[in-house]
Tab-separated table of C-alpha atoms and ligand atoms in Angstrom:
chain	number	residue	atom	x	y	z
A	41	MET	CA	17.841	12.660	-6.053
A	42	ASN	CA	18.328	16.464	-6.168
A	43	ASP	CA	14.586	17.282	-6.399
A	44	ILE	CA	11.934	16.597	-3.989
A	45	ASN	CA	8.656	15.411	-5.284
A	46	GLY	CA	6.181	12.587	-4.895
A	47	ASN	CA	8.478	10.300	-6.899
A	48	GLN	CA	11.330	10.783	-4.704
A	49	SER	CA	10.776	7.373	-3.122
A	50	ALA	CA	8.709	5.946	-5.787
A	51	THR	CA	9.964	2.288	-5.472
A	52	VAL	CA	8.777	1.879	-1.765
A	53	ALA	CA	6.082	4.595	-1.901
A	54	ASP	CA	4.138	3.348	-5.050
A	55	GLN	CA	3.764	-0.266	-3.801
A	56	GLY	CA	0.259	0.700	-2.722
A	57	ASP	CA	-0.816	2.621	-5.802
A	58	ALA	CA	-2.605	-0.295	-7.044
A	59	PRO	CA	-4.607	-0.158	-10.323
A	60	ALA	CA	-8.281	-0.595	-10.130
A	61	GLU	CA	-8.236	-4.355	-10.809
A	62	ASN	CA	-5.710	-4.848	-8.131
A	63	MET	CA	-8.080	-3.125	-5.634
A	64	ALA	CA	-10.896	-5.282	-6.740
A	65	GLY	CA	-8.659	-8.403	-6.295
A	66	HIS	CA	-7.833	-7.195	-2.953
A	67	LYS	CA	-11.359	-6.790	-1.954
A	68	ARG	CA	-12.188	-10.227	-3.224
A	69	LEU	CA	-9.256	-11.635	-1.114
A	70	GLN	CA	-10.482	-9.727	2.005
A	71	LEU	CA	-13.893	-11.378	1.418
A	72	GLN	CA	-12.254	-14.818	1.153
A	73	ILE	CA	-10.318	-14.138	4.307
A	74	LEU	CA	-13.426	-13.252	6.232
A	75	ILE	CA	-15.285	-16.374	4.860
A	76	GLY	CA	-12.244	-18.525	5.882
A	77	PHE	CA	-12.328	-16.948	9.395
A	78	ILE	CA	-16.092	-17.370	9.891
A	79	ALA	CA	-16.042	-20.876	8.369
A	80	GLY	CA	-12.975	-22.126	10.521
A	81	LEU	CA	-14.486	-20.405	13.652
A	82	ALA	CA	-17.961	-22.156	13.154
A	83	ALA	CA	-16.324	-25.537	12.234
A	84	GLY	CA	-14.196	-25.296	15.299
A	85	LEU	CA	-16.946	-24.276	17.678
A	86	ALA	CA	-19.166	-26.998	16.377
A	87	ALA	CA	-16.360	-29.584	17.048
A	88	TYR	CA	-15.772	-27.997	20.503
A	89	THR	CA	-19.560	-28.072	21.307
A	90	PHE	CA	-20.586	-31.440	19.853
A	91	SER	CA	-17.403	-33.617	20.153
A	92	PRO	CA	-15.251	-32.100	22.769
A	93	GLY	CA	-11.871	-33.885	22.887
A	94	ALA	CA	-12.778	-36.467	20.201
A	95	ASP	CA	-9.987	-38.301	18.507
A	96	TRP	CA	-10.971	-37.271	15.061
A	97	VAL	CA	-10.720	-33.486	15.911
A	98	ASP	CA	-7.107	-34.287	17.153
A	99	PHE	CA	-6.407	-36.058	13.882
A	100	ILE	CA	-7.603	-33.194	11.759
A	101	VAL	CA	-5.685	-30.592	13.890
A	102	THR	CA	-2.544	-32.718	13.833
A	103	TYR	CA	-2.429	-33.996	10.158
A	104	VAL	CA	-4.505	-31.479	8.264
A	105	THR	CA	-5.308	-28.010	9.544
A	106	GLY	CA	-2.042	-27.794	11.569
A	107	PRO	CA	0.366	-28.502	8.797
A	108	LEU	CA	-1.543	-26.509	6.207
A	109	GLY	CA	-1.398	-23.444	8.535
A	110	GLN	CA	2.396	-24.111	9.205
A	111	VAL	CA	3.092	-23.932	5.554
A	112	PHE	CA	1.533	-20.453	5.269
A	113	LEU	CA	3.545	-19.310	8.220
A	114	ARG	CA	6.853	-20.610	6.969
A	115	LEU	CA	6.376	-19.077	3.666
A	116	LEU	CA	5.912	-15.644	5.423
A	117	PHE	CA	8.872	-16.094	7.607
A	118	MET	CA	10.997	-16.976	4.610
A	119	LEU	CA	10.313	-13.702	3.158
A	120	VAL	CA	10.216	-11.359	5.987
A	121	ILE	CA	14.005	-10.916	6.567
A	122	PRO	CA	14.816	-9.756	3.027
A	123	LEU	CA	11.633	-7.577	3.163
A	124	LEU	CA	12.401	-5.917	6.418
A	125	PHE	CA	16.056	-5.468	5.672
A	126	ALA	CA	15.390	-3.900	2.263
A	127	ALA	CA	12.651	-1.596	3.689
A	128	LEU	CA	14.706	-0.413	6.579
A	129	VAL	CA	17.864	0.288	4.474
A	130	VAL	CA	16.010	2.119	1.853
A	131	GLY	CA	13.837	3.964	4.497
A	132	ILE	CA	17.029	5.351	6.151
A	133	ALA	CA	18.827	6.005	3.064
A	134	GLU	CA	16.104	8.184	1.770
A	135	MET	CA	15.848	10.179	4.915
A	136	GLY	CA	19.051	11.940	4.088
A	137	GLU	CA	18.936	11.640	0.254
A	138	ILE	CA	18.704	15.325	-0.311
A	139	GLY	CA	21.696	17.309	0.915
A	140	ALA	CA	19.686	20.572	1.441
A	141	LEU	CA	17.347	18.810	3.618
A	142	LYS	CA	19.670	16.979	5.828
A	143	ARG	CA	18.542	18.879	8.934
A	144	VAL	CA	14.828	18.209	8.116
A	145	GLY	CA	15.796	14.542	7.554
A	146	LEU	CA	17.447	14.362	10.929
A	147	ARG	CA	14.543	16.096	12.512
A	148	THR	CA	12.226	13.652	10.937
A	149	LEU	CA	14.234	10.707	12.073
A	150	VAL	CA	14.331	11.979	15.723
A	151	TYR	CA	10.614	12.997	15.631
A	152	THR	CA	9.711	9.502	14.126
A	153	VAL	CA	11.641	7.645	16.894
A	154	VAL	CA	10.372	9.715	19.732
A	155	VAL	CA	6.761	9.888	18.700
A	156	SER	CA	6.583	6.140	17.733
A	157	GLY	CA	8.159	5.447	21.178
A	158	ILE	CA	5.357	7.311	22.737
A	159	ALA	CA	2.759	5.484	20.687
A	160	VAL	CA	4.186	2.043	21.458
A	161	ALA	CA	4.530	2.784	25.190
A	162	ILE	CA	0.739	3.823	25.242
A	163	SER	CA	-0.197	0.677	23.554
A	164	LEU	CA	1.865	-1.599	25.875
A	165	ALA	CA	0.393	0.361	28.831
A	166	CYS	CA	-3.083	-0.342	27.624
A	167	VAL	CA	-2.739	-4.102	27.257
A	168	ASN	CA	-0.765	-4.531	30.486
A	169	ILE	CA	-3.643	-2.607	32.528
A	170	LEU	CA	-6.573	-4.020	30.668
A	171	ARG	CA	-5.258	-7.512	29.947
A	172	PRO	CA	-7.544	-8.509	27.112
A	173	GLY	CA	-5.828	-11.959	26.731
A	174	ASP	CA	-6.101	-13.071	30.316
A	175	GLY	CA	-8.537	-15.773	31.565
A	176	VAL	CA	-8.406	-18.412	28.756
A	177	ASP	CA	-8.326	-22.111	29.468
A	178	ARG	CA	-4.565	-22.591	30.604
A	179	ALA	CA	-4.434	-26.312	29.952
A	180	ALA	CA	-5.718	-25.786	26.295
A	181	ALA	CA	-3.301	-22.893	25.949
A	182	ALA	CA	-0.273	-24.741	27.283
A	183	ASP	CA	-1.137	-27.613	24.739
A	184	LEU	CA	-1.270	-25.277	21.905
A	185	LEU	CA	1.802	-23.524	23.110
A	186	GLU	CA	3.884	-26.866	23.092
A	187	GLN	CA	2.490	-27.831	19.773
A	188	GLY	CA	3.293	-24.424	18.334
A	189	ALA	CA	6.787	-24.379	19.672
A	190	ALA	CA	7.531	-27.901	18.412
A	191	ASN	CA	6.124	-27.054	14.969
A	192	ALA	CA	8.108	-23.850	14.757
A	193	SER	CA	11.175	-24.978	16.586
A	194	GLY	CA	13.462	-23.884	13.864
A	195	ILE	CA	12.032	-20.423	14.049
A	196	VAL	CA	11.472	-20.023	17.726
A	197	GLN	CA	15.060	-21.090	18.747
A	198	ALA	CA	16.171	-17.508	18.630
A	199	SER	CA	13.756	-16.682	21.599
A	200	ALA	CA	15.731	-14.868	24.347
A	201	GLU	CA	14.967	-17.008	27.326
A	202	ALA	CA	18.442	-18.013	28.184
A	203	LYS	CA	20.063	-14.505	27.890
A	204	THR	CA	20.633	-12.203	30.820
A	205	GLY	CA	19.523	-8.652	30.682
A	206	VAL	CA	22.982	-7.439	29.636
A	207	GLU	CA	23.446	-10.069	27.068
A	208	GLN	CA	20.218	-9.294	25.597
A	209	VAL	CA	20.993	-5.590	25.039
A	210	LEU	CA	24.467	-6.584	23.841
A	211	ALA	CA	22.891	-9.020	21.359
A	212	ILE	CA	21.198	-6.111	19.544
A	213	VAL	CA	24.689	-5.518	18.005
A	214	PRO	CA	25.254	-8.699	16.095
A	215	THR	CA	28.766	-10.167	15.722
A	216	ASN	CA	27.673	-11.986	12.466
A	217	VAL	CA	24.933	-10.694	10.447
A	218	ILE	CA	24.394	-14.060	8.667
A	219	THR	CA	24.087	-15.975	11.953
A	220	ALA	CA	21.503	-13.244	13.174
A	221	MET	CA	19.585	-13.760	10.006
A	222	SER	CA	19.640	-17.492	10.136
A	223	GLU	CA	18.534	-17.366	13.687
A	224	ASN	CA	15.777	-14.857	12.965
A	225	ASP	CA	17.276	-12.467	15.370
A	226	ILE	CA	15.153	-9.792	14.385
A	227	LEU	CA	16.593	-6.894	16.298
A	228	ALA	CA	20.073	-7.676	15.416
A	229	VAL	CA	19.131	-7.753	11.664
A	230	MET	CA	17.255	-4.401	12.208
A	231	PHE	CA	20.269	-2.914	13.911
A	232	PHE	CA	22.445	-4.035	10.930
A	233	ALA	CA	19.986	-2.672	8.318
A	234	LEU	CA	19.889	0.606	10.122
A	235	PHE	CA	23.557	0.647	10.203
A	236	PHE	CA	23.912	-0.186	6.636
A	237	GLY	CA	21.337	2.424	5.434
A	238	VAL	CA	23.292	5.219	7.331
A	239	GLY	CA	26.459	3.790	5.444
A	240	ILE	CA	24.645	4.349	2.022
A	241	LEU	CA	23.694	7.828	3.292
A	242	LEU	CA	27.242	8.668	3.866
A	243	VAL	CA	28.770	7.219	0.762
A	244	GLN	CA	26.926	8.760	-2.115
A	245	THR	CA	28.697	7.451	-5.268
A	246	PRO	CA	27.200	5.964	-8.577
A	247	ARG	CA	28.043	2.614	-7.004
A	248	THR	CA	26.064	3.075	-4.020
A	249	ALA	CA	23.167	4.435	-5.869
A	250	THR	CA	23.134	1.207	-7.875
A	251	LEU	CA	23.288	-0.824	-4.563
A	252	LYS	CA	20.408	1.159	-3.369
A	253	ASN	CA	18.367	0.415	-6.379
A	254	GLY	CA	19.219	-3.011	-6.088
A	255	ILE	CA	17.929	-3.232	-2.571
A	256	GLU	CA	14.814	-1.519	-3.557
A	257	GLY	CA	14.435	-4.253	-6.122
A	258	VAL	CA	14.825	-6.800	-3.336
A	259	PHE	CA	11.987	-5.158	-1.554
A	260	GLU	CA	9.790	-5.109	-4.523
A	261	VAL	CA	10.312	-8.860	-5.277
A	262	ALA	CA	9.759	-9.729	-1.557
A	263	MET	CA	6.657	-7.713	-1.667
A	264	ARG	CA	5.291	-9.300	-4.734
A	265	LEU	CA	6.090	-12.826	-3.348
A	266	ILE	CA	4.398	-11.885	-0.007
A	267	GLY	CA	1.375	-10.909	-2.150
A	268	PHE	CA	1.296	-14.557	-3.587
A	269	VAL	CA	1.731	-16.058	-0.114
A	270	ILE	CA	-1.167	-13.918	1.217
A	271	ARG	CA	-3.427	-15.544	-1.316
A	272	LEU	CA	-3.250	-18.573	0.623
A	273	ALA	CA	-4.365	-16.726	3.726
A	274	PRO	CA	-8.113	-17.775	3.385
A	275	ILE	CA	-7.173	-21.463	3.611
A	276	ALA	CA	-4.570	-20.806	6.289
A	277	ILE	CA	-6.979	-18.626	8.255
A	278	PHE	CA	-9.677	-21.458	8.186
A	279	CYS	CA	-7.139	-23.801	9.694
A	280	PHE	CA	-5.906	-21.325	12.467
A	281	MET	CA	-9.523	-20.676	13.391
A	282	PHE	CA	-10.449	-24.242	13.344
A	283	ASN	CA	-7.496	-25.229	15.624
A	284	LEU	CA	-8.042	-22.282	18.075
A	285	SER	CA	-11.823	-22.575	18.447
A	286	ALA	CA	-11.779	-26.428	18.558
A	287	GLN	CA	-9.532	-25.998	21.621
A	288	PHE	CA	-10.724	-22.793	23.368
A	289	GLY	CA	-14.360	-22.856	22.313
A	290	TRP	CA	-16.591	-19.840	22.929
A	291	ASP	CA	-13.877	-17.998	25.135
A	292	LEU	CA	-12.273	-17.104	21.880
A	293	LEU	CA	-15.106	-14.694	20.754
A	294	GLY	CA	-14.909	-12.651	23.962
A	295	LYS	CA	-11.219	-12.406	23.885
A	296	LEU	CA	-11.232	-11.382	20.325
A	297	ALA	CA	-13.776	-8.560	21.154
A	298	ALA	CA	-11.478	-7.451	23.964
A	299	PHE	CA	-8.487	-7.215	21.732
A	300	VAL	CA	-10.418	-5.082	19.200
A	301	ALA	CA	-11.489	-2.783	21.979
A	302	VAL	CA	-8.045	-2.306	23.282
A	303	VAL	CA	-6.349	-1.681	19.926
A	304	LEU	CA	-9.106	1.003	19.214
A	305	LEU	CA	-8.678	2.513	22.668
A	306	ALA	CA	-4.834	2.808	22.231
A	307	LEU	CA	-5.220	4.275	18.704
A	308	ALA	CA	-7.739	6.816	19.994
A	309	ILE	CA	-5.356	8.006	22.820
A	310	GLN	CA	-2.663	8.702	20.403
A	311	MET	CA	-4.941	10.443	17.845
A	312	PHE	CA	-6.986	12.489	20.203
A	313	GLY	CA	-4.471	12.717	23.032
A	314	VAL	CA	-0.978	12.903	21.859
A	315	PHE	CA	-1.398	14.474	18.430
A	316	PRO	CA	-3.327	17.535	19.707
A	317	LEU	CA	-0.669	17.971	22.189
A	318	LEU	CA	2.029	17.914	19.628
A	319	LEU	CA	0.198	20.298	17.269
A	320	ARG	CA	-0.673	22.681	19.880
A	321	PHE	CA	2.845	22.985	21.752
A	322	LEU	CA	5.200	22.255	18.862
A	323	ALA	CA	3.375	23.880	16.003
A	324	SER	CA	0.901	26.228	17.612
A	325	LYS	CA	-1.784	24.861	15.635
A	326	SER	CA	-5.372	24.286	16.579
A	327	PRO	CA	-6.119	20.602	16.640
A	328	VAL	CA	-9.725	21.124	15.681
A	329	ALA	CA	-8.723	23.010	12.632
A	330	PHE	CA	-6.137	20.429	11.866
A	331	PHE	CA	-8.434	17.414	12.122
A	332	ARG	CA	-11.052	19.347	9.839
A	333	GLU	CA	-8.393	20.205	7.379
A	334	THR	CA	-7.106	16.696	7.004
A	335	ARG	CA	-10.333	14.974	6.797
A	336	GLU	CA	-10.038	14.057	3.129
A	337	ALA	CA	-6.680	12.278	3.820
A	338	SER	CA	-8.013	10.267	6.830
A	339	VAL	CA	-11.047	9.090	5.045
A	340	MET	CA	-9.114	8.003	2.098
A	341	ALA	CA	-6.575	6.182	4.543
A	342	PHE	CA	-9.425	4.508	6.357
A	343	SER	CA	-11.022	3.274	3.152
A	344	THR	CA	-7.842	2.082	1.324
A	345	ALA	CA	-6.049	0.761	4.373
A	346	SER	CA	-2.756	1.767	2.763
A	347	SER	CA	-0.645	4.739	3.578
A	348	ASN	CA	1.219	4.510	0.412
A	349	ALA	CA	-1.925	4.600	-1.687
A	350	THR	CA	-3.021	7.746	0.466
A	351	LEU	CA	0.182	9.591	-0.287
A	352	PRO	CA	-0.967	11.725	-3.046
A	353	THR	CA	-4.077	12.852	-1.021
A	354	ALA	CA	-1.903	13.562	1.724
A	355	LEU	CA	0.503	15.665	-0.240
A	356	ARG	CA	-2.619	17.626	-1.652
A	357	VAL	CA	-3.952	18.097	1.745
A	358	ALA	CA	-0.590	19.257	3.234
A	359	GLU	CA	-0.219	21.880	0.463
A	360	ASN	CA	-3.747	23.125	-0.146
A	361	GLU	CA	-5.411	22.718	3.344
A	362	LEU	CA	-2.657	22.952	5.851
A	363	LYS	CA	-0.634	25.302	3.617
A	364	LEU	CA	2.655	23.755	4.697
A	365	PRO	CA	5.869	24.454	2.830
A	366	PRO	CA	5.846	22.048	-0.147
A	367	ARG	CA	9.471	21.172	0.016
A	368	ILE	CA	9.419	20.050	3.596
A	369	SER	CA	5.909	18.617	3.620
A	370	ARG	CA	6.664	16.543	0.448
A	371	PHE	CA	9.817	15.082	2.023
A	372	VAL	CA	8.264	14.298	5.459
A	373	LEU	CA	5.111	12.810	3.845
A	374	THR	CA	6.886	10.734	1.320
A	375	ILE	CA	9.189	9.304	3.915
A	376	GLY	CA	6.453	9.044	6.456
A	377	ALA	CA	4.220	6.975	4.232
A	378	THR	CA	6.690	4.111	4.896
A	379	ALA	CA	8.688	5.105	7.952
A	380	ASN	CA	6.449	6.958	10.214
A	381	GLN	CA	3.666	4.478	11.099
A	382	ASN	CA	2.488	5.225	14.630
A	383	GLY	CA	-0.758	3.070	14.217
A	384	THR	CA	1.173	0.169	12.820
A	385	ALA	CA	3.642	0.241	15.590
A	386	MET	CA	0.730	0.398	18.214
A	387	PHE	CA	-1.035	-2.391	16.499
A	388	GLU	CA	1.999	-4.586	16.649
A	389	GLY	CA	2.733	-3.932	20.200
A	390	VAL	CA	-1.000	-4.710	21.477
A	391	THR	CA	-1.132	-7.747	19.246
A	392	VAL	CA	2.077	-9.351	20.562
A	393	LEU	CA	1.220	-8.686	24.115
A	394	PHE	CA	-2.283	-9.747	23.727
A	395	LEU	CA	-1.339	-13.063	22.213
A	396	ALA	CA	1.410	-13.613	24.785
A	397	GLN	CA	-1.359	-13.178	27.497
A	398	PHE	CA	-3.694	-15.313	25.587
A	399	PHE	CA	-1.270	-18.167	25.368
A	400	GLY	CA	-0.058	-17.626	28.962
A	401	VAL	CA	3.544	-16.622	28.177
A	402	GLU	CA	4.683	-14.170	30.804
A	403	LEU	CA	6.812	-11.385	29.190
A	404	ASP	CA	9.181	-9.709	31.809
A	405	LEU	CA	9.993	-6.046	31.607
A	406	LEU	CA	13.112	-6.851	29.550
A	407	GLN	CA	11.179	-8.735	26.933
A	408	GLN	CA	8.510	-6.073	26.730
A	409	ALA	CA	11.307	-3.547	26.238
A	410	PHE	CA	12.351	-5.902	23.404
A	411	VAL	CA	8.876	-5.803	22.041
A	412	MET	CA	8.748	-2.052	22.285
A	413	LEU	CA	12.108	-1.466	20.459
A	414	VAL	CA	11.120	-3.921	17.686
A	415	CYS	CA	7.736	-2.228	17.326
A	416	ILE	CA	9.345	1.300	16.941
A	417	LEU	CA	11.737	-0.122	14.293
A	418	ALA	CA	8.892	-1.987	12.757
A	419	GLY	CA	6.975	1.093	12.425
A	420	ILE	CA	9.780	2.241	10.163
A	421	GLY	CA	10.348	-1.190	8.347
A	422	THR	CA	6.646	-1.931	7.780
A	423	ALA	CA	5.404	-1.339	4.332
A	424	GLY	CA	2.469	1.025	3.935
A	425	VAL	CA	0.226	-1.408	2.126
A	426	PRO	CA	-2.871	-3.362	3.385
A	427	GLY	CA	-1.959	-5.862	5.840
A	428	GLY	CA	1.767	-4.748	5.928
A	429	SER	CA	1.970	-5.539	9.539
A	430	LEU	CA	1.230	-9.135	9.280
A	431	PRO	CA	4.581	-10.582	8.402
A	432	VAL	CA	6.119	-8.520	11.122
A	433	VAL	CA	3.755	-9.580	13.871
A	434	ALA	CA	4.496	-13.114	12.880
A	435	LEU	CA	8.140	-12.653	13.216
A	436	ILE	CA	8.021	-10.795	16.593
A	437	LEU	CA	5.693	-13.451	17.956
A	438	SER	CA	8.335	-16.315	17.297
A	439	GLY	CA	10.912	-13.958	18.695
A	440	VAL	CA	9.258	-13.785	22.061
A	441	GLY	CA	8.267	-17.533	22.049
A	442	VAL	CA	4.474	-17.074	21.534
A	443	PRO	CA	2.911	-19.486	18.886
A	444	PRO	CA	2.867	-17.624	15.585
A	445	GLU	CA	-0.401	-19.527	14.745
A	446	GLY	CA	-2.128	-16.932	17.125
A	447	ILE	CA	-1.958	-14.629	14.042
A	448	GLY	CA	-5.002	-16.570	12.834
A	449	LEU	CA	-7.063	-14.941	15.542
A	450	ILE	CA	-5.939	-11.572	14.621
A	451	LEU	CA	-6.417	-11.827	10.981
A	452	GLY	CA	-10.131	-12.294	11.035
A	453	VAL	CA	-10.568	-8.874	12.384
A	454	ASP	CA	-7.516	-7.336	10.669
A	455	ARG	CA	-9.218	-5.545	7.904
A	456	PHE	CA	-11.128	-3.205	10.036
A	457	LEU	CA	-8.248	-2.509	12.413
A	458	ASP	CA	-6.091	-2.038	9.502
A	459	MET	CA	-8.216	0.770	8.328
A	460	CYS	CA	-8.184	2.379	11.715
A	461	ARG	CA	-4.335	2.244	12.120
A	462	THR	CA	-3.808	3.326	8.607
A	463	ALA	CA	-5.808	6.514	9.330
A	464	LEU	CA	-3.642	6.974	12.360
A	465	ASN	CA	-0.517	6.420	10.201
A	466	VAL	CA	-1.513	8.960	7.589
A	467	VAL	CA	-2.881	11.595	10.151
A	468	GLY	CA	0.535	10.998	12.217
A	469	ASP	CA	2.445	11.840	9.015
A	470	LEU	CA	0.542	15.079	8.442
A	471	VAL	CA	1.177	15.926	12.071
A	472	ALA	CA	4.851	15.227	11.530
A	473	ALA	CA	4.862	17.387	8.512
A	474	THR	CA	3.171	20.196	10.355
A	475	VAL	CA	5.398	20.044	13.532
A	476	ILE	CA	8.719	19.718	11.416
A	477	SER	CA	7.577	22.549	9.185
A	478	ALA	CA	6.971	24.788	12.168
A	479	LEU	CA	10.260	23.852	13.935
A	480	SER	CA	12.218	24.192	10.744
A	481	GLY	CA	11.073	27.697	10.630
A	482	LYS	CA	9.447	29.728	7.774
A	483	ASP	CA	12.729	31.282	6.691
A	484	GLU	CA	14.517	27.946	5.969
A	485	ALA	CA	11.306	26.655	4.265
A	486	ARG	CA	11.232	29.815	2.003
A	487	ALA	CA	14.915	29.860	1.285
A	488	SER	CA	14.900	26.280	-0.009
A	489	ASP	CA	11.357	26.356	-1.560
A	490	PRO	CA	11.130	26.047	-5.384
A	491	LEU	CA	7.498	26.778	-5.416
A	492	PRO	CA	5.792	30.007	-4.133
A	493	LEU	CA	4.409	29.440	-0.635
A	494	PRO	CA	0.772	29.214	-0.680
A	495	GLY	CA	-1.115	31.921	0.943
B	1592	LIG	N1	-1.921	-0.861	6.282
B	1592	LIG	C1	-0.901	-0.110	6.931
B	1592	LIG	C2	-0.569	1.066	6.129
B	1592	LIG	O1	-0.548	1.059	4.999
B	1592	LIG	C3	0.304	-0.951	7.279
B	1592	LIG	C4	-0.179	-2.054	8.272
B	1592	LIG	O2	-0.119	-1.710	9.485
B	1592	LIG	O3	-0.521	-3.121	7.894
B	1592	LIG	O4	-0.094	2.121	6.667
C-alpha cells in the first residue's frame, strides 16, 4: 500500500498473466469459437437458401438453438453485476491508494474520464454517420426482436422506454441499490460502485482494507466463473449464428464486414488523430518517436489481446524507452491496465449502436447519451483480459432493449477486433502515463521517486 510497484493492484492486474497452458487453452477455445461461428453461419445460410421459412427451421430455432443460446446469455448476465461492481470498486479504490500520489491519482481519474469520453464520442459519431447496421430485412429483424424481448423479458424490463429525460438522469442515482441490481439497472449499479469505491478510498482502516480484499476476491471468483461460461461459447455461437443467418440470409455477411470496418476506423481515429494531439500539446512529445518507442508494447498487446498480460512489457517500455519517472508511470500503467481502456469503450459503443441499427431499434439522443456514459464507465470496469468486453456488451444491449442474441454476430469476429482494441488500450495507457508525467512536472516526480531517474 505504501509502495508503488507492479504488484500494487496485483489481484486485478494479474488476471491476464495466464501461464503457458492457459494461453494454449485460450487459443484452442478461440479456434472452437471460430469453428462454431463458421459452422452456425453455414448451416443457417443453407437453411435460408434451400428451405426458406420451412417449419423445421422454425422448430429448431424455437426449441433447440434458441434456448441453448439463452442459457449462455443468462449465465453471463448472472455474473456480470458482481463482476462489474467489484472491478469498479477496486479500480477506484486503487486510484488513490497511495497518499503521496493522490494528485497523480486525481489527474489519472480526470484524464481517464475525459479521454474515454472523447473516444466514445468518436465511435458513436462513426456509427451514426456511416450506419453500418442499416438496411437489413425489417420484418425478420422485428421477428427476432420480439422473440429476443420475450426470451429475455426478465432482463430487458429495465429498458428505459417509459422514463422521461429528467427521470432517466435522476435514475442514475439509485434509491435502493438492491432494486437497481435486481432490475439490471447498470448505470445505477455503476454509480453506487463508484461511490462505494470513493468511500473505501476515504476510510483507510484495517477493516476497509479487509473489505477491499474481499471485493477483490469477488472479482476473482466472478472472473473464474465467467471463464467457465465462456467455454460454452462455441456451442452458443453456433446457435446464435444459425438463428441469425437462417433469418437474415446473406445480408448478414455484408453487415458484419461493415461493422468490422467501422470499429477499425473509430480505433484508428483515436490512435492516429487524438493520441498524437494529446502527446504534442500536453506532453510536448513527438508522436512519431512515441509510436516507435512503444512498438514492443503495442505488438505484445495485439498478440495477447490482454492489457493485463501486457502490463509488464508496458512498464518496461515506459521506463526504458519513454524514460518516464517510474513512480508515476508505474502507478498510471497499473491502474490503466484495468481502468483506462479507450479501445474497449469505443468497441462497446460501436457494437451497441450497430446492433441497435441492425435490429431496427431507434435510440434517441438521450438513450445514446446513456450508452455513452455506460461505455465510459465500462472502459473503467471492463477487465483487461481477452474478451473482457463481452459480458458488458451483453448487459448494455439488454439495457437499451436490443436483443442480446446479437452478440453472436459480434463474437465471430471478436478475436481480431479484440487484438486491435487491446493495442489501443495499451497505447492509450502509455499516452496517459506520458501526459500525466509531463503535467505532474519533473520536480514532483523527482521528489517522490525512489529510483534514480533514467537518463
Ligand atoms: N481484451 C481487452 C483488454 O485486455 C478487453 C476487452 O475489450 O475485451 O484490454
